[in-house]
mmCIF file of N, CA, C and O in Angstrom:
data_model
loop_
_atom_site.group_PDB
_atom_site.id
_atom_site.type_symbol
_atom_site.label_atom_id
_atom_site.label_comp_id
_atom_site.label_asym_id
_atom_site.label_seq_id
_atom_site.Cartn_x
_atom_site.Cartn_y
_atom_site.Cartn_z
ATOM 1 N N UNK A 1 7.021 -5.179 -10.285
ATOM 2 C CA UNK A 1 6.663 -5.136 -8.861
ATOM 3 C C UNK A 1 7.241 -4.061 -8.421
ATOM 4 O O UNK A 1 8.249 -3.496 -8.322
ATOM 5 N N UNK A 2 6.426 -2.888 -7.870
ATOM 6 C CA UNK A 2 6.852 -1.709 -7.189
ATOM 7 C C UNK A 2 7.293 -2.019 -5.706
ATOM 8 O O UNK A 2 6.332 -2.471 -4.883
ATOM 9 N N UNK A 3 8.539 -1.534 -5.725
ATOM 10 C CA UNK A 3 8.976 -1.686 -4.301
ATOM 11 C C UNK A 3 8.983 -0.570 -3.436
ATOM 12 O O UNK A 3 9.648 0.541 -3.741
ATOM 13 N N UNK A 4 8.329 -0.443 -2.468
ATOM 14 C CA UNK A 4 8.319 0.783 -1.552
ATOM 15 C C UNK A 4 9.237 0.476 -0.263
ATOM 16 O O UNK A 4 9.075 -0.417 0.235
ATOM 17 N N UNK A 5 10.065 1.429 -0.366
ATOM 18 C CA UNK A 5 11.327 1.555 0.916
ATOM 19 C C UNK A 5 10.960 2.380 1.823
ATOM 20 O O UNK A 5 10.664 3.715 1.475
ATOM 21 N N UNK A 6 11.975 2.431 2.801
ATOM 22 C CA UNK A 6 11.979 3.621 4.021
ATOM 23 C C UNK A 6 11.272 3.836 4.575
ATOM 24 O O UNK A 6 10.217 3.209 5.294
ATOM 25 N N UNK A 7 10.495 5.220 4.829
ATOM 26 C CA UNK A 7 9.444 5.727 5.364
ATOM 27 C C UNK A 7 8.223 5.783 4.746
ATOM 28 O O UNK A 7 8.412 6.165 3.495
ATOM 29 N N UNK A 8 6.929 5.747 5.252
ATOM 30 C CA UNK A 8 5.637 5.832 4.427
ATOM 31 C C UNK A 8 4.805 6.382 5.745
ATOM 32 O O UNK A 8 3.980 5.803 6.493
ATOM 33 N N UNK A 9 5.122 7.887 5.872
ATOM 34 C CA UNK A 9 4.368 8.545 6.921
ATOM 35 C C UNK A 9 4.262 9.897 6.490
ATOM 36 O O UNK A 9 4.183 10.504 5.307
ATOM 37 N N UNK A 10 3.595 10.690 7.236
ATOM 38 C CA UNK A 10 3.239 11.944 7.069
ATOM 39 C C UNK A 10 4.226 12.787 6.590
ATOM 40 O O UNK A 10 3.817 13.569 5.146
ATOM 41 N N UNK A 11 5.330 12.803 6.732
ATOM 42 C CA UNK A 11 6.429 13.556 6.241
ATOM 43 C C UNK A 11 6.455 13.240 4.481
ATOM 44 O O UNK A 11 6.762 14.288 3.879
ATOM 45 N N UNK A 12 6.418 12.232 4.367
ATOM 46 C CA UNK A 12 6.614 11.976 2.560
ATOM 47 C C UNK A 12 5.465 11.284 1.992
ATOM 48 O O UNK A 12 5.771 10.602 1.134
ATOM 49 N N UNK A 13 3.978 11.411 3.039
ATOM 50 C CA UNK A 13 3.118 10.726 2.089
ATOM 51 C C UNK A 13 2.768 11.485 0.597
ATOM 52 O O UNK A 13 2.397 10.793 -0.481
ATOM 53 N N UNK A 14 2.926 13.004 0.336
ATOM 54 C CA UNK A 14 2.610 13.249 -0.992
ATOM 55 C C UNK A 14 3.472 12.664 -2.013
ATOM 56 O O UNK A 14 2.976 12.305 -3.059
ATOM 57 N N UNK A 15 4.741 12.656 -1.725
ATOM 58 C CA UNK A 15 5.641 12.036 -2.539
ATOM 59 C C UNK A 15 5.502 10.495 -2.883
ATOM 60 O O UNK A 15 5.772 10.124 -3.997
ATOM 61 N N UNK A 16 5.194 9.919 -1.679
ATOM 62 C CA UNK A 16 5.048 8.406 -1.955
ATOM 63 C C UNK A 16 3.596 8.346 -2.776
ATOM 64 O O UNK A 16 3.525 7.352 -3.812
ATOM 65 N N UNK A 17 2.627 8.882 -2.814
ATOM 66 C CA UNK A 17 1.381 8.873 -3.740
ATOM 67 C C UNK A 17 1.704 8.993 -5.052
ATOM 68 O O UNK A 17 1.647 8.231 -5.694
ATOM 69 N N UNK A 18 2.562 10.153 -5.150
ATOM 70 C CA UNK A 18 2.815 10.632 -6.680
ATOM 71 C C UNK A 18 3.911 9.357 -7.411
ATOM 72 O O UNK A 18 3.561 9.008 -8.406
ATOM 73 N N UNK A 19 4.843 9.020 -6.493
ATOM 74 C CA UNK A 19 5.461 7.515 -7.066
ATOM 75 C C UNK A 19 4.571 6.191 -7.398
ATOM 76 O O UNK A 19 4.720 5.935 -8.070
ATOM 77 N N UNK A 20 3.731 6.050 -6.511
ATOM 78 C CA UNK A 20 3.085 5.121 -6.535
ATOM 79 C C UNK A 20 1.789 5.248 -7.795
ATOM 80 O O UNK A 20 1.729 4.359 -8.486
ATOM 81 N N UNK A 21 1.485 6.482 -8.164
ATOM 82 C CA UNK A 21 0.597 6.796 -8.975
ATOM 83 C C UNK A 21 1.282 6.576 -10.260
ATOM 84 O O UNK A 21 0.696 6.167 -11.354
ATOM 85 N N UNK A 22 2.529 6.663 -10.151
ATOM 86 C CA UNK A 22 3.529 6.675 -11.562
ATOM 87 C C UNK A 22 3.610 5.342 -11.695
ATOM 88 O O UNK A 22 3.570 4.721 -13.046
ATOM 89 N N UNK A 23 3.844 4.531 -10.573
ATOM 90 C CA UNK A 23 4.027 2.981 -10.873
ATOM 91 C C UNK A 23 2.771 2.412 -11.753
ATOM 92 O O UNK A 23 3.092 1.636 -12.407
ATOM 93 N N UNK A 24 1.677 2.956 -10.863
ATOM 94 C CA UNK A 24 0.273 2.249 -11.457
ATOM 95 C C UNK A 24 0.407 2.849 -13.177
ATOM 96 O O UNK A 24 -0.142 1.639 -13.605
ATOM 97 N N UNK A 25 0.374 3.771 -13.327
ATOM 98 C CA UNK A 25 0.320 4.233 -14.987
ATOM 99 C C UNK A 25 1.594 3.461 -15.580
ATOM 100 O O UNK A 25 0.917 3.550 -17.049
ATOM 101 N N UNK A 26 2.529 3.004 -15.140
ATOM 102 C CA UNK A 26 3.271 2.257 -15.806
ATOM 103 C C UNK A 26 3.111 0.685 -15.894
ATOM 104 O O UNK A 26 3.958 -0.054 -16.523
ATOM 105 N N UNK A 27 1.677 0.429 -15.353
ATOM 106 C CA UNK A 27 1.562 -0.933 -15.376
ATOM 107 C C UNK A 27 1.778 -1.633 -14.155
ATOM 108 O O UNK A 27 1.324 -2.912 -13.928
ATOM 109 N N UNK A 28 2.404 -1.200 -13.308
ATOM 110 C CA UNK A 28 2.656 -1.920 -11.780
ATOM 111 C C UNK A 28 1.593 -2.159 -10.876
ATOM 112 O O UNK A 28 0.999 -1.062 -10.795
ATOM 113 N N UNK A 29 1.180 -3.346 -10.780
ATOM 114 C CA UNK A 29 -0.179 -3.402 -9.763
ATOM 115 C C UNK A 29 0.138 -3.979 -8.619
ATOM 116 O O UNK A 29 -0.660 -4.442 -7.670
ATOM 117 N N UNK A 30 1.220 -4.701 -8.395
ATOM 118 C CA UNK A 30 1.973 -5.276 -7.351
ATOM 119 C C UNK A 30 3.000 -4.477 -6.598
ATOM 120 O O UNK A 30 3.590 -4.031 -7.099
ATOM 121 N N UNK A 31 2.601 -4.236 -5.298
ATOM 122 C CA UNK A 31 3.522 -3.206 -4.324
ATOM 123 C C UNK A 31 4.079 -4.041 -3.264
ATOM 124 O O UNK A 31 3.089 -4.504 -2.443
ATOM 125 N N UNK A 32 5.439 -4.039 -3.193
ATOM 126 C CA UNK A 32 5.990 -4.847 -2.013
ATOM 127 C C UNK A 32 6.265 -3.639 -1.005
ATOM 128 O O UNK A 32 7.180 -2.841 -1.215
ATOM 129 N N UNK A 33 5.595 -3.980 0.280
ATOM 130 C CA UNK A 33 6.053 -3.169 1.271
ATOM 131 C C UNK A 33 6.900 -3.587 2.283
ATOM 132 O O UNK A 33 6.924 -3.294 3.474
ATOM 133 N N UNK A 34 7.456 -4.712 2.178
ATOM 134 C CA UNK A 34 8.427 -5.543 3.074
ATOM 135 C C UNK A 34 9.543 -4.746 3.487
ATOM 136 O O UNK A 34 10.095 -4.994 4.515
ATOM 137 N N UNK A 35 9.918 -3.504 2.750
ATOM 138 C CA UNK A 35 11.156 -2.596 3.140
ATOM 139 C C UNK A 35 10.718 -1.626 3.809
ATOM 140 O O UNK A 35 11.539 -0.581 3.803
ATOM 141 N N UNK A 36 9.710 -1.378 4.179
ATOM 142 C CA UNK A 36 9.173 -0.281 5.099
ATOM 143 C C UNK A 36 9.939 -0.232 6.521
ATOM 144 O O UNK A 36 9.793 -1.331 7.328
ATOM 145 N N UNK A 37 10.381 0.820 6.819
ATOM 146 C CA UNK A 37 11.311 0.946 8.159
ATOM 147 C C UNK A 37 10.252 1.745 9.117
ATOM 148 O O UNK A 37 10.568 1.446 10.308
ATOM 149 N N UNK A 38 9.517 2.576 8.748
ATOM 150 C CA UNK A 38 8.433 3.263 9.792
ATOM 151 C C UNK A 38 7.194 3.878 9.009
ATOM 152 O O UNK A 38 7.296 3.981 7.639
ATOM 153 N N UNK A 39 6.077 3.471 9.480
ATOM 154 C CA UNK A 39 4.727 4.004 9.063
ATOM 155 C C UNK A 39 4.033 4.801 10.110
ATOM 156 O O UNK A 39 4.260 4.573 11.126
ATOM 157 N N UNK A 40 2.915 5.127 9.523
ATOM 158 C CA UNK A 40 2.166 5.978 10.433
ATOM 159 C C UNK A 40 0.704 5.788 9.777
ATOM 160 O O UNK A 40 0.661 5.146 8.556
ATOM 161 N N UNK A 41 -0.166 6.370 10.547
ATOM 162 C CA UNK A 41 -1.511 6.210 9.858
ATOM 163 C C UNK A 41 -1.445 6.903 8.207
ATOM 164 O O UNK A 41 -2.583 6.501 7.593
ATOM 165 N N UNK A 42 -0.645 7.603 7.957
ATOM 166 C CA UNK A 42 -0.789 8.297 6.787
ATOM 167 C C UNK A 42 -0.409 7.151 5.413
ATOM 168 O O UNK A 42 -1.097 7.297 4.593
ATOM 169 N N UNK A 43 0.133 5.945 5.950
ATOM 170 C CA UNK A 43 0.446 4.987 5.042
ATOM 171 C C UNK A 43 -0.975 4.251 4.461
ATOM 172 O O UNK A 43 -1.015 4.058 3.478
ATOM 173 N N UNK A 44 -1.984 4.231 5.626
ATOM 174 C CA UNK A 44 -3.151 3.655 5.124
ATOM 175 C C UNK A 44 -3.490 4.803 4.243
ATOM 176 O O UNK A 44 -4.328 4.267 3.055
ATOM 177 N N UNK A 45 -3.776 5.947 4.328
ATOM 178 C CA UNK A 45 -4.462 7.126 3.332
ATOM 179 C C UNK A 45 -3.534 7.092 1.885
ATOM 180 O O UNK A 45 -4.249 6.986 0.946
ATOM 181 N N UNK A 46 -2.372 6.858 2.199
ATOM 182 C CA UNK A 46 -1.516 6.548 0.836
ATOM 183 C C UNK A 46 -2.140 5.463 -0.198
ATOM 184 O O UNK A 46 -2.371 5.405 -1.357
ATOM 185 N N UNK A 47 -2.106 4.534 0.656
ATOM 186 C CA UNK A 47 -2.541 3.247 0.044
ATOM 187 C C UNK A 47 -4.222 3.226 -0.277
ATOM 188 O O UNK A 47 -4.194 2.699 -1.617
ATOM 189 N N UNK A 48 -4.865 3.912 0.147
ATOM 190 C CA UNK A 48 -6.599 4.146 -0.324
ATOM 191 C C UNK A 48 -6.216 4.922 -1.620
ATOM 192 O O UNK A 48 -6.969 4.709 -2.537
ATOM 193 N N UNK A 49 -5.342 6.091 -1.748
ATOM 194 C CA UNK A 49 -5.255 6.775 -2.717
ATOM 195 C C UNK A 49 -4.493 5.937 -3.875
ATOM 196 O O UNK A 49 -5.074 5.898 -5.024
ATOM 197 N N UNK A 50 -4.029 4.969 -3.759
ATOM 198 C CA UNK A 50 -3.100 4.145 -4.834
ATOM 199 C C UNK A 50 -4.289 3.454 -5.137
ATOM 200 O O UNK A 50 -4.718 2.901 -6.276
ATOM 201 N N UNK A 51 -5.028 2.633 -4.468
ATOM 202 C CA UNK A 51 -6.108 1.838 -4.829
ATOM 203 C C UNK A 51 -7.038 2.515 -5.409
ATOM 204 O O UNK A 51 -7.662 1.843 -6.497
ATOM 205 N N UNK A 52 -7.416 3.657 -4.792
ATOM 206 C CA UNK A 52 -8.705 4.525 -5.930
ATOM 207 C C UNK A 52 -8.001 4.876 -7.268
ATOM 208 O O UNK A 52 -8.816 4.578 -8.192
ATOM 209 N N UNK A 53 -6.883 4.823 -7.096
ATOM 210 C CA UNK A 53 -6.223 5.193 -8.774
ATOM 211 C C UNK A 53 -6.421 3.983 -9.738
ATOM 212 O O UNK A 53 -6.706 4.022 -10.739
ATOM 213 N N UNK A 54 -6.017 2.919 -8.952
ATOM 214 C CA UNK A 54 -6.048 1.817 -9.629
ATOM 215 C C UNK A 54 -7.378 1.361 -10.169
ATOM 216 O O UNK A 54 -7.616 0.873 -11.331
ATOM 217 N N UNK A 55 -8.549 1.534 -9.242
ATOM 218 C CA UNK A 55 -9.854 1.244 -9.486
ATOM 219 C C UNK A 55 -10.314 2.107 -10.712
ATOM 220 O O UNK A 55 -11.012 1.326 -11.495
ATOM 221 N N UNK A 56 -9.645 3.264 -10.560
ATOM 222 C CA UNK A 56 -10.439 4.165 -11.931
ATOM 223 C C UNK A 56 -9.912 3.503 -13.095
ATOM 224 O O UNK A 56 -10.458 3.885 -14.051
ATOM 225 N N UNK A 57 -8.647 2.973 -12.908
ATOM 226 C CA UNK A 57 -8.135 2.345 -14.274
ATOM 227 C C UNK A 57 -8.551 0.776 -14.519
ATOM 228 O O UNK A 57 -8.066 0.270 -15.477
ATOM 229 N N UNK A 58 -9.481 0.524 -13.701
ATOM 230 C CA UNK A 58 -9.898 -0.798 -13.911
ATOM 231 C C UNK A 58 -9.240 -2.122 -13.437
ATOM 232 O O UNK A 58 -9.249 -3.200 -13.903
ATOM 233 N N UNK A 59 -8.539 -1.768 -12.424
ATOM 234 C CA UNK A 59 -7.503 -2.649 -12.030
ATOM 235 C C UNK A 59 -7.311 -2.810 -10.480
ATOM 236 O O UNK A 59 -7.961 -1.803 -9.900
ATOM 237 N N UNK A 60 -7.100 -3.617 -9.838
ATOM 238 C CA UNK A 60 -6.623 -3.891 -8.234
ATOM 239 C C UNK A 60 -5.416 -4.230 -8.312
ATOM 240 O O UNK A 60 -4.628 -5.015 -8.663
ATOM 241 N N UNK A 61 -5.070 -3.657 -7.085
ATOM 242 C CA UNK A 61 -3.780 -3.601 -6.369
ATOM 243 C C UNK A 61 -3.457 -4.990 -5.555
ATOM 244 O O UNK A 61 -4.375 -5.178 -4.815
ATOM 245 N N UNK A 62 -2.234 -5.341 -5.602
ATOM 246 C CA UNK A 62 -2.131 -6.499 -4.708
ATOM 247 C C UNK A 62 -0.942 -6.078 -3.979
ATOM 248 O O UNK A 62 0.106 -5.593 -4.419
ATOM 249 N N UNK A 63 -0.944 -6.045 -2.498
ATOM 250 C CA UNK A 63 -0.069 -5.556 -1.672
ATOM 251 C C UNK A 63 0.823 -6.789 -1.196
ATOM 252 O O UNK A 63 -0.011 -7.641 -0.622
ATOM 253 N N UNK A 64 1.962 -6.841 -0.904
ATOM 254 C CA UNK A 64 2.652 -7.819 -0.440
ATOM 255 C C UNK A 64 3.524 -7.238 0.690
ATOM 256 O O UNK A 64 4.284 -6.257 0.474
ATOM 257 N N UNK A 65 4.373 -7.981 1.579
ATOM 258 C CA UNK A 65 5.282 -7.748 2.667
ATOM 259 C C UNK A 65 4.651 -6.868 3.555
ATOM 260 O O UNK A 65 5.475 -6.030 3.841
ATOM 261 N N UNK A 66 3.284 -6.666 3.639
ATOM 262 C CA UNK A 66 2.816 -5.618 4.602
ATOM 263 C C UNK A 66 3.271 -5.937 5.835
ATOM 264 O O UNK A 66 2.802 -6.893 6.333
ATOM 265 N N UNK A 67 3.920 -4.972 6.427
ATOM 266 C CA UNK A 67 4.409 -5.019 7.978
ATOM 267 C C UNK A 67 2.975 -5.242 8.933
ATOM 268 O O UNK A 67 2.115 -4.828 8.658
ATOM 269 N N UNK A 68 3.395 -6.117 9.887
ATOM 270 C CA UNK A 68 2.260 -6.167 10.840
ATOM 271 C C UNK A 68 1.481 -5.062 11.410
ATOM 272 O O UNK A 68 0.468 -4.718 11.702
ATOM 273 N N UNK A 69 2.442 -3.992 11.774
ATOM 274 C CA UNK A 69 1.673 -2.695 12.363
ATOM 275 C C UNK A 69 0.866 -2.113 11.252
ATOM 276 O O UNK A 69 0.168 -1.517 11.888
ATOM 277 N N UNK A 70 0.922 -2.121 10.163
ATOM 278 C CA UNK A 70 0.416 -1.677 9.009
ATOM 279 C C UNK A 70 -0.933 -2.448 8.652
ATOM 280 O O UNK A 70 -2.040 -2.106 8.545
ATOM 281 N N UNK A 71 -0.960 -3.582 8.789
ATOM 282 C CA UNK A 71 -2.072 -4.469 8.940
ATOM 283 C C UNK A 71 -3.044 -4.027 10.051
ATOM 284 O O UNK A 71 -4.167 -4.335 9.783
ATOM 285 N N UNK A 72 -2.202 -4.192 11.095
ATOM 286 C CA UNK A 72 -3.130 -3.814 12.235
ATOM 287 C C UNK A 72 -3.767 -2.212 12.074
ATOM 288 O O UNK A 72 -4.824 -2.084 12.421
ATOM 289 N N UNK A 73 -3.226 -1.135 11.599
ATOM 290 C CA UNK A 73 -3.873 0.173 11.401
ATOM 291 C C UNK A 73 -5.323 -0.195 10.386
ATOM 292 O O UNK A 73 -6.312 0.415 10.492
ATOM 293 N N UNK A 74 -4.925 -1.041 9.359
ATOM 294 C CA UNK A 74 -5.868 -1.341 7.985
ATOM 295 C C UNK A 74 -7.139 -2.220 9.035
ATOM 296 O O UNK A 74 -8.091 -1.572 8.888
ATOM 297 N N UNK A 75 -6.778 -2.982 9.928
ATOM 298 C CA UNK A 75 -7.904 -3.656 10.475
ATOM 299 C C UNK A 75 -8.817 -2.871 11.462
ATOM 300 O O UNK A 75 -9.845 -2.682 11.580
ATOM 301 N N UNK A 76 -7.756 -1.740 12.283
ATOM 302 C CA UNK A 76 -8.462 -1.081 12.951
ATOM 303 C C UNK A 76 -9.398 0.209 12.538
ATOM 304 O O UNK A 76 -10.376 0.544 13.032
ATOM 305 N N UNK A 77 -9.030 0.527 11.150
ATOM 306 C CA UNK A 77 -9.904 1.514 10.290
ATOM 307 C C UNK A 77 -11.171 0.795 9.582
ATOM 308 O O UNK A 77 -11.989 1.341 9.000
ATOM 309 N N UNK A 78 -11.069 -0.607 9.913
ATOM 310 C CA UNK A 78 -11.872 -1.393 9.236
ATOM 311 C C UNK A 78 -11.930 -1.552 7.590
ATOM 312 O O UNK A 78 -13.023 -1.544 7.116
ATOM 313 N N UNK A 79 -10.573 -1.681 7.199
ATOM 314 C CA UNK A 79 -10.396 -1.561 5.922
ATOM 315 C C UNK A 79 -9.934 -2.620 5.259
ATOM 316 O O UNK A 79 -9.163 -2.779 4.038
ATOM 317 N N UNK A 80 -10.058 -3.822 5.852
ATOM 318 C CA UNK A 80 -9.234 -4.978 5.708
ATOM 319 C C UNK A 80 -9.957 -5.576 4.359
ATOM 320 O O UNK A 80 -9.274 -6.026 3.418
ATOM 321 N N UNK A 81 -11.268 -5.549 3.917
ATOM 322 C CA UNK A 81 -11.799 -5.802 2.795
ATOM 323 C C UNK A 81 -11.539 -4.985 1.665
ATOM 324 O O UNK A 81 -11.690 -5.346 0.508
ATOM 325 N N UNK A 82 -10.849 -3.825 1.735
ATOM 326 C CA UNK A 82 -10.730 -3.165 0.826
ATOM 327 C C UNK A 82 -9.330 -3.490 0.222
ATOM 328 O O UNK A 82 -9.040 -2.672 -1.470
ATOM 329 N N UNK A 83 -8.748 -4.105 0.677
ATOM 330 C CA UNK A 83 -7.073 -4.192 0.182
ATOM 331 C C UNK A 83 -6.737 -5.571 -0.130
ATOM 332 O O UNK A 83 -7.038 -6.655 0.609
ATOM 333 N N UNK A 84 -6.174 -5.777 -1.254
ATOM 334 C CA UNK A 84 -5.785 -7.301 -1.586
ATOM 335 C C UNK A 84 -4.359 -7.643 -0.964
ATOM 336 O O UNK A 84 -3.650 -7.081 -1.543
ATOM 337 N N UNK A 85 -4.050 -7.995 0.253
ATOM 338 C CA UNK A 85 -3.074 -8.126 0.693
ATOM 339 C C UNK A 85 -2.472 -9.606 0.922
ATOM 340 O O UNK A 85 -3.103 -10.477 1.162
ATOM 341 N N UNK A 86 -1.402 -10.258 0.276
ATOM 342 C CA UNK A 86 -0.651 -11.344 0.217
ATOM 343 C C UNK A 86 -0.244 -11.810 1.684
ATOM 344 O O UNK A 86 0.849 -10.813 2.181
ATOM 345 N N UNK A 87 -0.919 -12.702 2.219
ATOM 346 C CA UNK A 87 -0.119 -13.246 3.362
ATOM 347 C C UNK A 87 0.896 -14.490 3.008
ATOM 348 O O UNK A 87 0.258 -15.205 2.475
ATOM 349 N N UNK A 88 2.019 -14.250 3.405
ATOM 350 C CA UNK A 88 2.889 -15.279 3.112
ATOM 351 C C UNK A 88 2.392 -16.612 4.063
ATOM 352 O O UNK A 88 1.884 -16.729 5.100
ATOM 353 N N UNK A 89 2.900 -17.752 3.221
ATOM 354 C CA UNK A 89 2.525 -19.312 3.458
ATOM 355 C C UNK A 89 3.406 -19.389 4.964
ATOM 356 O O UNK A 89 4.755 -19.017 4.710
ATOM 357 N N UNK A 90 2.716 -20.231 6.150
ATOM 358 C CA UNK A 90 3.664 -20.563 7.111
ATOM 359 C C UNK A 90 3.924 -22.025 6.897
ATOM 360 O O UNK A 90 3.256 -22.898 6.555
ATOM 361 N N UNK A 91 5.295 -22.146 7.144
ATOM 362 C CA UNK A 91 5.856 -23.690 7.147
ATOM 363 C C UNK A 91 6.035 -24.225 8.268
ATOM 364 O O UNK A 91 6.165 -23.563 9.224
#
């Protein structure tokens, strides 16, 4: 599983895309976003690029630990159906 940590925003979006594409190239298809400390709308663009790349390789990414603020942006942009997001079970 590829773990994304820290910030996923405009300032580091190009580096995040590159790192994620490398992870996909090495066979990582599950992305853990639970340790993100800051996001902005660029995070959605990064996820779209990762997903596009995975689909070109015939794969589908699974996103886990997606922060609520990022889920809200995904929903706001009407992209909920574009991503496989694991929702933790409630006990």
